[in-house]
GROMACS .gro file of C-alpha atoms in nm:
model
  401
    1MET     CA    1  -0.008   0.005   0.010
    2THR     CA    2   0.107   0.378  -0.082
    3GLN     CA    3   0.183   0.604   0.230
    4ASN     CA    4  -0.119   0.794   0.181
    5GLU     CA    5  -0.320   0.454   0.224
    6LYS     CA    6  -0.150   0.374   0.542
    7ARG     CA    7  -0.196   0.726   0.674
    8LEU     CA    8  -0.543   0.703   0.611
    9LEU     CA    9  -0.556   0.360   0.770
   10ILE     CA   10  -0.417   0.493   1.072
   11VAL     CA   11  -0.651   0.816   1.057
   12ASN     CA   12  -0.914   0.612   1.015
   13ALA     CA   13  -0.831   0.361   1.333
   14LEU     CA   14  -0.787   0.646   1.553
   15TYR     CA   15  -1.106   0.801   1.436
   16PHE     CA   16  -1.317   0.449   1.506
   17LEU     CA   17  -1.113   0.453   1.863
   18SER     CA   18  -1.203   0.785   1.966
   19GLY     CA   19  -1.538   0.777   1.795
   20THR     CA   20  -1.657   0.437   1.924
   21MET     CA   21  -1.629   0.568   2.267
   22SER     CA   22  -1.771   0.910   2.215
   23GLY     CA   23  -2.065   0.772   1.973
   24VAL     CA   24  -2.174   0.519   2.221
   25PHE     CA   25  -2.097   0.707   2.553
   26VAL     CA   26  -2.247   1.033   2.449
   27ASN     CA   27  -2.594   0.852   2.359
   28VAL     CA   28  -2.584   0.694   2.706
   29TYR     CA   29  -2.471   1.029   2.870
   30LEU     CA   30  -2.760   1.217   2.719
   31TYR     CA   31  -2.988   0.932   2.796
   32ALA     CA   32  -2.894   0.968   3.126
   33PHE     CA   33  -3.021   1.309   3.154
   34THR     CA   34  -3.344   1.301   2.901
   35GLY     CA   35  -3.433   0.922   3.028
   36SER     CA   36  -3.616   0.895   2.680
   37LEU     CA   37  -3.569   0.688   2.355
   38LEU     CA   38  -3.812   0.918   2.201
   39GLU     CA   39  -3.637   1.229   2.315
   40MET     CA   40  -3.287   1.085   2.202
   41THR     CA   41  -3.464   0.953   1.853
   42VAL     CA   42  -3.512   1.380   1.805
   43TYR     CA   43  -3.125   1.427   1.922
   44ALA     CA   44  -3.025   1.189   1.630
   45MET     CA   45  -3.259   1.319   1.398
   46VAL     CA   46  -3.107   1.690   1.453
   47ARG     CA   47  -2.765   1.538   1.418
   48PHE     CA   48  -2.805   1.361   1.110
   49GLY     CA   49  -3.056   1.591   0.973
   50PHE     CA   50  -2.729   1.854   0.976
   51PHE     CA   51  -2.489   1.572   0.791
   52PRO     CA   52  -2.564   1.726   0.463
   53LEU     CA   53  -2.486   2.062   0.555
   54GLY     CA   54  -2.147   1.912   0.679
   55PHE     CA   55  -2.082   1.769   0.318
   56PHE     CA   56  -2.182   2.061   0.157
   57LEU     CA   57  -1.939   2.267   0.396
   58GLY     CA   58  -1.667   1.986   0.302
   59GLY     CA   59  -1.709   2.054  -0.050
   60THR     CA   60  -1.671   2.420  -0.028
   61LEU     CA   61  -1.333   2.415   0.213
   62SER     CA   62  -1.178   2.113  -0.004
   63ARG     CA   63  -1.191   2.318  -0.322
   64ARG     CA   64  -1.022   2.576  -0.148
   65THR     CA   65  -0.775   2.377   0.081
   66ARG     CA   66  -0.651   2.005   0.077
   67LEU     CA   67  -0.898   1.742   0.175
   68SER     CA   68  -0.694   1.635   0.480
   69LEU     CA   69  -0.737   2.014   0.636
   70SER     CA   70  -1.110   1.997   0.573
   71LEU     CA   71  -1.095   1.649   0.749
   72THR     CA   72  -0.899   1.815   1.074
   73ILE     CA   73  -1.161   2.139   1.055
   74GLY     CA   74  -1.418   1.851   1.103
   75LEU     CA   75  -1.249   1.725   1.388
   76LEU     CA   76  -1.168   2.041   1.550
   77ILE     CA   77  -1.566   2.103   1.536
   78ILE     CA   78  -1.607   1.784   1.727
   79ILE     CA   79  -1.365   1.832   1.979
   80GLY     CA   80  -1.515   2.152   2.054
   81THR     CA   81  -1.854   2.008   2.089
   82LEU     CA   82  -1.711   1.725   2.327
   83GLY     CA   83  -1.564   2.019   2.532
   84PHE     CA   84  -1.874   2.197   2.555
   85LEU     CA   85  -2.030   1.855   2.677
   86LEU     CA   86  -1.778   1.845   2.929
   87THR     CA   87  -1.857   2.205   3.042
   88ALA     CA   88  -2.177   2.286   2.990
   89ASN     CA   89  -2.360   1.961   3.097
   90SER     CA   90  -2.517   2.091   3.413
   91LEU     CA   91  -2.735   2.313   3.149
   92PHE     CA   92  -2.894   2.017   3.027
   93THR     CA   93  -3.148   1.905   3.276
   94THR     CA   94  -3.245   2.293   3.289
   95TYR     CA   95  -3.229   2.361   2.915
   96GLY     CA   96  -3.366   2.047   2.690
   97PHE     CA   97  -3.287   2.221   2.381
   98MET     CA   98  -2.917   2.246   2.444
   99ILE     CA   99  -2.907   1.867   2.343
  100HIS     CA  100  -3.019   1.956   2.032
  101LEU     CA  101  -2.756   2.222   1.975
  102ILE     CA  102  -2.527   1.929   2.042
  103GLY     CA  103  -2.683   1.765   1.774
  104VAL     CA  104  -2.654   2.016   1.512
  105ALA     CA  105  -2.238   2.102   1.626
  106PHE     CA  106  -2.187   1.691   1.593
  107GLY     CA  107  -2.372   1.653   1.268
  108ILE     CA  108  -2.182   1.955   1.090
  109GLY     CA  109  -1.849   1.836   1.202
  110GLU     CA  110  -1.918   1.476   1.156
  111GLY     CA  111  -2.039   1.540   0.822
  112ILE     CA  112  -1.744   1.758   0.755
  113TYR     CA  113  -1.500   1.491   0.836
  114TRP     CA  114  -1.696   1.212   0.654
  115PHE     CA  115  -1.683   1.417   0.349
  116SER     CA  116  -1.343   1.439   0.383
  117THR     CA  117  -1.242   1.094   0.446
  118ASN     CA  118  -1.472   0.941   0.182
  119ASN     CA  119  -1.328   1.145  -0.087
  120LEU     CA  120  -0.986   1.040   0.042
  121SER     CA  121  -1.064   0.691   0.047
  122LEU     CA  122  -1.163   0.713  -0.345
  123ALA     CA  123  -0.837   0.955  -0.401
  124VAL     CA  124  -0.601   0.702  -0.272
  125SER     CA  125  -0.737   0.362  -0.363
  126GLU     CA  126  -0.752   0.205  -0.689
  127LYS     CA  127  -1.020  -0.036  -0.812
  128LYS     CA  128  -0.786  -0.326  -0.882
  129THR     CA  129  -0.636  -0.304  -0.466
  130ARG     CA  130  -0.975  -0.118  -0.321
  131ALA     CA  131  -1.122  -0.470  -0.185
  132LYS     CA  132  -0.792  -0.502  -0.037
  133PHE     CA  133  -0.757  -0.145   0.133
  134ILE     CA  134  -1.140  -0.176   0.257
  135THR     CA  135  -1.132  -0.498   0.424
  136THR     CA  136  -0.795  -0.385   0.579
  137MET     CA  137  -0.953  -0.118   0.715
  138SER     CA  138  -1.238  -0.295   0.846
  139ILE     CA  139  -0.981  -0.507   1.037
  140THR     CA  140  -0.816  -0.181   1.167
  141ASN     CA  141  -1.140  -0.041   1.269
  142ALA     CA  142  -1.248  -0.351   1.446
  143ILE     CA  143  -0.937  -0.357   1.645
  144SER     CA  144  -1.011   0.015   1.740
  145THR     CA  145  -1.367  -0.110   1.851
  146VAL     CA  146  -1.225  -0.342   2.062
  147LEU     CA  147  -0.976  -0.130   2.253
  148ALA     CA  148  -1.235   0.172   2.268
  149PRO     CA  149  -1.471  -0.039   2.519
  150ALA     CA  150  -1.173  -0.188   2.701
  151LEU     CA  151  -1.079   0.142   2.787
  152ALA     CA  152  -1.402   0.265   2.857
  153ALA     CA  153  -1.504  -0.032   3.101
  154LEU     CA  154  -1.138   0.050   3.284
  155ILE     CA  155  -1.249   0.399   3.303
  156VAL     CA  156  -1.594   0.362   3.419
  157ASN     CA  157  -1.480   0.068   3.642
  158PHE     CA  158  -1.217   0.304   3.829
  159SER     CA  159  -1.434   0.594   3.846
  160LYS     CA  160  -1.689   0.638   4.163
  161THR     CA  161  -2.025   0.692   3.932
  162ASP     CA  162  -2.085   0.608   3.589
  163THR     CA  163  -2.153   0.952   3.483
  164GLN     CA  164  -1.783   1.035   3.609
  165GLY     CA  165  -1.637   0.755   3.414
  166TYR     CA  166  -1.828   0.907   3.114
  167LEU     CA  167  -1.670   1.238   3.149
  168LEU     CA  168  -1.299   1.098   3.167
  169ILE     CA  169  -1.412   0.901   2.865
  170PHE     CA  170  -1.469   1.216   2.680
  171GLN     CA  171  -1.148   1.405   2.822
  172LEU     CA  172  -0.974   1.083   2.662
  173VAL     CA  173  -1.167   1.136   2.317
  174ILE     CA  174  -1.079   1.489   2.276
  175ILE     CA  175  -0.716   1.435   2.310
  176LEU     CA  176  -0.729   1.138   2.085
  177HIS     CA  177  -0.941   1.368   1.806
  178THR     CA  178  -0.625   1.604   1.866
  179ILE     CA  179  -0.354   1.330   1.779
  180THR     CA  180  -0.595   1.191   1.483
  181ALA     CA  181  -0.631   1.581   1.343
  182TRP     CA  182  -0.276   1.629   1.332
  183MET     CA  183  -0.202   1.281   1.174
  184SER     CA  184  -0.488   1.374   0.898
  185SER     CA  185  -0.306   1.684   0.839
  186GLN     CA  186   0.002   1.438   0.720
  187ILE     CA  187  -0.192   1.294   0.405
  188ASP     CA  188  -0.063   1.446   0.102
  189VAL     CA  189  -0.374   1.465  -0.136
  190LYS     CA  190  -0.397   1.769  -0.348
  191ALA     CA  191  -0.757   1.961  -0.379
  192ASN     CA  192  -1.005   1.913  -0.635
  193LYS     CA  193  -1.026   2.290  -0.783
  194MET     CA  194  -1.311   2.186  -1.029
  195THR     CA  195  -1.647   2.312  -0.999
  196TYR     CA  196  -1.941   2.085  -0.948
  197THR     CA  197  -2.345   2.122  -0.918
  198LEU     CA  198  -2.587   1.990  -0.722
  199LEU     CA  199  -2.943   2.021  -0.852
  200ASP     CA  200  -2.860   1.822  -1.145
  201LYS     CA  201  -2.753   1.520  -0.953
  202PHE     CA  202  -3.154   1.477  -0.829
  203ASN     CA  203  -3.229   1.394  -1.165
  204LEU     CA  204  -3.231   0.972  -1.177
  205LYS     CA  205  -3.399   0.959  -1.513
  206ASN     CA  206  -3.128   0.922  -1.767
  207ASP     CA  207  -2.817   0.767  -1.531
  208PRO     CA  208  -2.937   0.411  -1.407
  209GLN     CA  209  -2.626   0.338  -1.221
  210TRP     CA  210  -2.681   0.690  -1.052
  211ARG     CA  211  -3.021   0.586  -0.986
  212TYR     CA  212  -2.908   0.258  -0.798
  213LEU     CA  213  -2.653   0.460  -0.606
  214MET     CA  214  -2.925   0.683  -0.474
  215THR     CA  215  -3.177   0.423  -0.385
  216THR     CA  216  -2.906   0.211  -0.246
  217HIS     CA  217  -2.827   0.530  -0.042
  218PHE     CA  218  -3.190   0.553   0.055
  219LEU     CA  219  -3.238   0.183   0.173
  220PHE     CA  220  -2.936   0.203   0.368
  221GLY     CA  221  -3.042   0.519   0.547
  222ILE     CA  222  -3.400   0.364   0.660
  223ARG     CA  223  -3.198   0.056   0.785
  224ASP     CA  224  -2.937   0.250   0.932
  225SER     CA  225  -3.163   0.441   1.157
  226ALA     CA  226  -3.226   0.155   1.406
  227THR     CA  227  -2.835   0.127   1.435
  228LEU     CA  228  -2.741   0.459   1.497
  229VAL     CA  229  -3.030   0.552   1.726
  230ILE     CA  230  -3.191   0.288   1.970
  231MET     CA  231  -2.991  -0.048   1.927
  232GLY     CA  232  -2.712   0.057   2.148
  233LEU     CA  233  -2.955   0.177   2.362
  234LEU     CA  234  -3.178  -0.126   2.353
  235LEU     CA  235  -2.855  -0.322   2.449
  236TYR     CA  236  -2.777  -0.104   2.725
  237ASN     CA  237  -3.133  -0.128   2.862
  238ALA     CA  238  -3.138  -0.533   2.804
  239LEU     CA  239  -2.846  -0.555   3.068
  240GLY     CA  240  -2.989  -0.381   3.310
  241SER     CA  241  -2.836   0.009   3.226
  242VAL     CA  242  -2.482  -0.136   3.390
  243GLY     CA  243  -2.220   0.067   3.251
  244SER     CA  244  -1.913  -0.165   3.344
  245LEU     CA  245  -2.118  -0.462   3.197
  246TYR     CA  246  -2.234  -0.286   2.898
  247SER     CA  247  -1.857  -0.202   2.802
  248THR     CA  248  -1.712  -0.558   2.866
  249LEU     CA  249  -1.940  -0.701   2.623
  250LEU     CA  250  -1.882  -0.419   2.342
  251ILE     CA  251  -1.554  -0.575   2.388
  252ILE     CA  252  -1.638  -0.929   2.321
  253PHE     CA  253  -1.879  -0.822   2.036
  254SER     CA  254  -1.569  -0.602   1.892
  255ILE     CA  255  -1.329  -0.929   1.897
  256LEU     CA  256  -1.622  -1.131   1.699
  257GLY     CA  257  -1.631  -0.832   1.455
  258ILE     CA  258  -1.256  -0.870   1.392
  259VAL     CA  259  -1.335  -1.240   1.328
  260GLY     CA  260  -1.598  -1.137   1.102
  261SER     CA  261  -1.396  -0.914   0.898
  262THR     CA  262  -1.103  -1.136   0.867
  263ILE     CA  263  -1.340  -1.420   0.734
  264VAL     CA  264  -1.471  -1.159   0.495
  265ARG     CA  265  -1.117  -1.047   0.395
  266LYS     CA  266  -1.018  -1.417   0.290
  267ILE     CA  267  -1.302  -1.561   0.135
  268GLN     CA  268  -1.441  -1.239  -0.043
  269ARG     CA  269  -1.418  -1.229  -0.442
  270ARG     CA  270  -1.630  -1.052  -0.729
  271GLU     CA  271  -1.830  -1.375  -0.782
  272ASN     CA  272  -1.945  -1.428  -0.422
  273ARG     CA  273  -1.957  -1.047  -0.332
  274MET     CA  274  -2.325  -1.040  -0.367
  275ALA     CA  275  -2.418  -1.385  -0.176
  276LEU     CA  276  -2.222  -1.245   0.135
  277TYR     CA  277  -2.380  -0.905   0.096
  278THR     CA  278  -2.721  -1.133   0.107
  279TYR     CA  279  -2.627  -1.351   0.395
  280GLY     CA  280  -2.534  -1.038   0.605
  281ALA     CA  281  -2.808  -0.834   0.527
  282PHE     CA  282  -3.078  -1.110   0.627
  283ALA     CA  283  -2.843  -1.212   0.948
  284LEU     CA  284  -2.857  -0.846   1.082
  285PHE     CA  285  -3.233  -0.814   1.056
  286GLY     CA  286  -3.276  -1.129   1.259
  287ALA     CA  287  -3.035  -1.012   1.529
  288ALA     CA  288  -3.202  -0.688   1.575
  289MET     CA  289  -3.558  -0.867   1.589
  290VAL     CA  290  -3.403  -1.117   1.840
  291LEU     CA  291  -3.281  -0.793   2.044
  292VAL     CA  292  -3.591  -0.622   2.032
  293LEU     CA  293  -3.827  -0.946   2.113
  294MET     CA  294  -3.611  -1.078   2.377
  295PRO     CA  295  -3.490  -0.745   2.607
  296ASN     CA  296  -3.260  -0.954   2.833
  297LEU     CA  297  -2.906  -1.078   2.882
  298THR     CA  298  -3.001  -1.404   2.634
  299GLY     CA  299  -3.119  -1.174   2.395
  300ALA     CA  300  -2.830  -0.901   2.408
  301LEU     CA  301  -2.590  -1.200   2.384
  302ILE     CA  302  -2.735  -1.341   2.055
  303TYR     CA  303  -2.787  -1.000   1.921
  304GLY     CA  304  -2.415  -0.892   1.988
  305THR     CA  305  -2.300  -1.218   1.879
  306VAL     CA  306  -2.466  -1.238   1.535
  307ASN     CA  307  -2.452  -0.855   1.461
  308ALA     CA  308  -2.065  -0.828   1.517
  309LEU     CA  309  -2.009  -1.104   1.284
  310ALA     CA  310  -2.242  -1.066   1.000
  311ALA     CA  311  -2.178  -0.686   0.967
  312PRO     CA  312  -1.877  -0.708   0.773
  313PHE     CA  313  -2.055  -0.966   0.539
  314PHE     CA  314  -2.311  -0.667   0.479
  315ILE     CA  315  -2.070  -0.326   0.513
  316ASN     CA  316  -1.773  -0.430   0.356
  317PRO     CA  317  -1.938  -0.521  -0.015
  318TYR     CA  318  -2.157  -0.227   0.008
  319SER     CA  319  -1.903   0.001   0.039
  320ILE     CA  320  -1.681  -0.191  -0.242
  321ILE     CA  321  -1.987  -0.122  -0.482
  322ILE     CA  322  -2.012   0.204  -0.366
  323MET     CA  323  -1.667   0.302  -0.385
  324ASN     CA  324  -1.598   0.133  -0.750
  325ALA     CA  325  -1.921   0.310  -0.873
  326MET     CA  326  -1.808   0.658  -0.734
  327GLN     CA  327  -1.466   0.615  -0.886
  328ASP     CA  328  -1.639   0.587  -1.247
  329TYR     CA  329  -1.776   0.950  -1.188
  330MET     CA  330  -1.468   1.052  -1.021
  331GLU     CA  331  -1.268   0.976  -1.355
  332LYS     CA  332  -1.520   1.240  -1.539
  333GLY     CA  333  -1.455   1.510  -1.349
  334SER     CA  334  -1.524   1.654  -0.978
  335VAL     CA  335  -1.719   1.391  -0.773
  336TYR     CA  336  -1.802   1.656  -0.471
  337GLY     CA  337  -2.140   1.711  -0.594
  338HIS     CA  338  -2.223   1.337  -0.626
  339MET     CA  339  -2.082   1.302  -0.268
  340ILE     CA  340  -2.300   1.576  -0.132
  341VAL     CA  341  -2.618   1.475  -0.281
  342LYS     CA  342  -2.543   1.072  -0.186
  343GLU     CA  343  -2.540   1.210   0.135
  344VAL     CA  344  -2.859   1.408   0.139
  345MET     CA  345  -3.033   1.098   0.009
  346LEU     CA  346  -2.867   0.882   0.277
  347ASN     CA  347  -2.991   1.088   0.538
  348ILE     CA  348  -3.347   1.151   0.412
  349GLY     CA  349  -3.329   0.754   0.460
  350ARG     CA  350  -3.206   0.769   0.841
  351LEU     CA  351  -3.470   1.018   0.884
  352ILE     CA  352  -3.759   0.824   0.772
  353GLY     CA  353  -3.630   0.542   0.978
  354MET     CA  354  -3.620   0.741   1.290
  355GLY     CA  355  -3.961   0.907   1.183
  356PHE     CA  356  -4.116   0.526   1.201
  357ILE     CA  357  -3.975   0.522   1.579
  358LEU     CA  358  -4.156   0.854   1.662
  359ILE     CA  359  -4.482   0.739   1.484
  360ALA     CA  360  -4.500   0.412   1.610
  361ALA     CA  361  -4.466   0.582   1.954
  362ARG     CA  362  -4.766   0.802   1.905
  363VAL     CA  363  -4.995   0.534   1.773
  364LEU     CA  364  -4.909   0.193   1.899
  365PRO     CA  365  -4.882   0.068   2.282
  366GLN     CA  366  -4.593   0.109   2.477
  367SER     CA  367  -4.521  -0.257   2.476
  368LEU     CA  368  -4.553  -0.279   2.100
  369TYR     CA  369  -4.392   0.035   1.918
  370MET     CA  370  -4.044  -0.038   1.958
  371ILE     CA  371  -4.083  -0.402   1.817
  372VAL     CA  372  -4.269  -0.201   1.505
  373ALA     CA  373  -4.043   0.031   1.486
  374VAL     CA  374  -3.731  -0.194   1.482
  375PHE     CA  375  -3.879  -0.414   1.235
  376ALA     CA  376  -3.983  -0.110   1.030
  377SER     CA  377  -3.616   0.008   1.003
  378SER     CA  378  -3.465  -0.333   0.994
  379ILE     CA  379  -3.625  -0.502   0.712
  380PHE     CA  380  -3.445  -0.240   0.479
  381ALA     CA  381  -3.121  -0.433   0.508
  382PRO     CA  382  -3.315  -0.738   0.321
  383ILE     CA  383  -3.488  -0.510   0.076
  384LEU     CA  384  -3.164  -0.327   0.012
  385VAL     CA  385  -2.980  -0.668  -0.121
  386ILE     CA  386  -3.301  -0.798  -0.299
  387TYR     CA  387  -3.303  -0.472  -0.505
  388ALA     CA  388  -2.919  -0.485  -0.529
  389ASN     CA  389  -2.896  -0.877  -0.646
  390ARG     CA  390  -3.201  -0.738  -0.902
  391TYR     CA  391  -2.964  -0.441  -1.053
  392HIS     CA  392  -2.653  -0.646  -1.087
  393ARG     CA  393  -2.838  -0.937  -1.263
  394GLN     CA  394  -2.987  -0.710  -1.527
  395ARG     CA  395  -2.671  -0.511  -1.542
  396ASP     CA  396  -2.468  -0.813  -1.597
  397ARG     CA  397  -2.738  -0.953  -1.884
  398LEU     CA  398  -2.695  -0.623  -2.073
  399LYS     CA  399  -2.307  -0.636  -2.073
  400GLN     CA  400  -2.313  -0.996  -2.201
  401ALA     CA  401  -2.590  -0.863  -2.463
   0.00000   0.00000   0.00000
């Protein structure tokens, strides 16, 4: 691999290390203040609703600076938000809207970061080596997600209270994000100065591949909503809201994630990619339903094990398919417009999936709404792979003809 590929792998691994700790425990920390899964759903809708703005700002910055610098700016916004979370947490119980402001800031910062890292991944890798690059990144990120809950478990176990432990975790995350920001500045990729357009990218009639990408992102977003908002909190509740047990099991599940990523790295080929994609999607759907139907330790163990092993089977093929298709647009000109618009479609899907949760809570009994909401979101993993298999079969037939 090139130096830029290696540096980007390190940056992503560091971000996953710090991001896993902050992502999980920010939700748990804010949940302790709100005490409501529905309020946390609204927070997530605000956060992911501002992702497209972050992508737009990332595109604007990247035309004027290096991609690595825009990535650093995104990280600095995240660091500032975590700093505010540390110093102003006493305001949350008095001013409930402060939680939504946290969501806005995280959404913009993370949007800029992901715009930059997605484009860097395209810029530093090639189609012929992309599968190796993606699967290696999957493994290094999985290792980070083992270390993250291990560090978090140590911190929480040696703290007087769980809340005090979460605050110490945030301090460590700020340090790690700072190191990541410095490391990202060492990636040497020139800025793409070409102009790009946005409105025409919403026209899906004339380009079957772009229509496929946009539909894929929309379906993936609906499926992603449950994972981003409630699955972690459902797991936390199933374990009796014990922070140390939660952290310990996250370590085990992360190790299983490495096992899953290693298996995919060894067996994945172009000819079996869609089969792995399909297996992963149905396994993830089944795991989510087990947890919501069995909200106890047994359900948590089944969910965590199956989810960890199956996720690489679903995510890795998805990432390779998307990146290879985006490479085609990159070769024709600036890809920034495509990146921004596909992020809009992804987050429209996420917001619709989160909306399922709010609607179900309003119209269904307390004992039923979460089951329906998780089903309504998670079923879109199988729907996505059914659609993807159909598209690829049709495309392959056209190529043969």
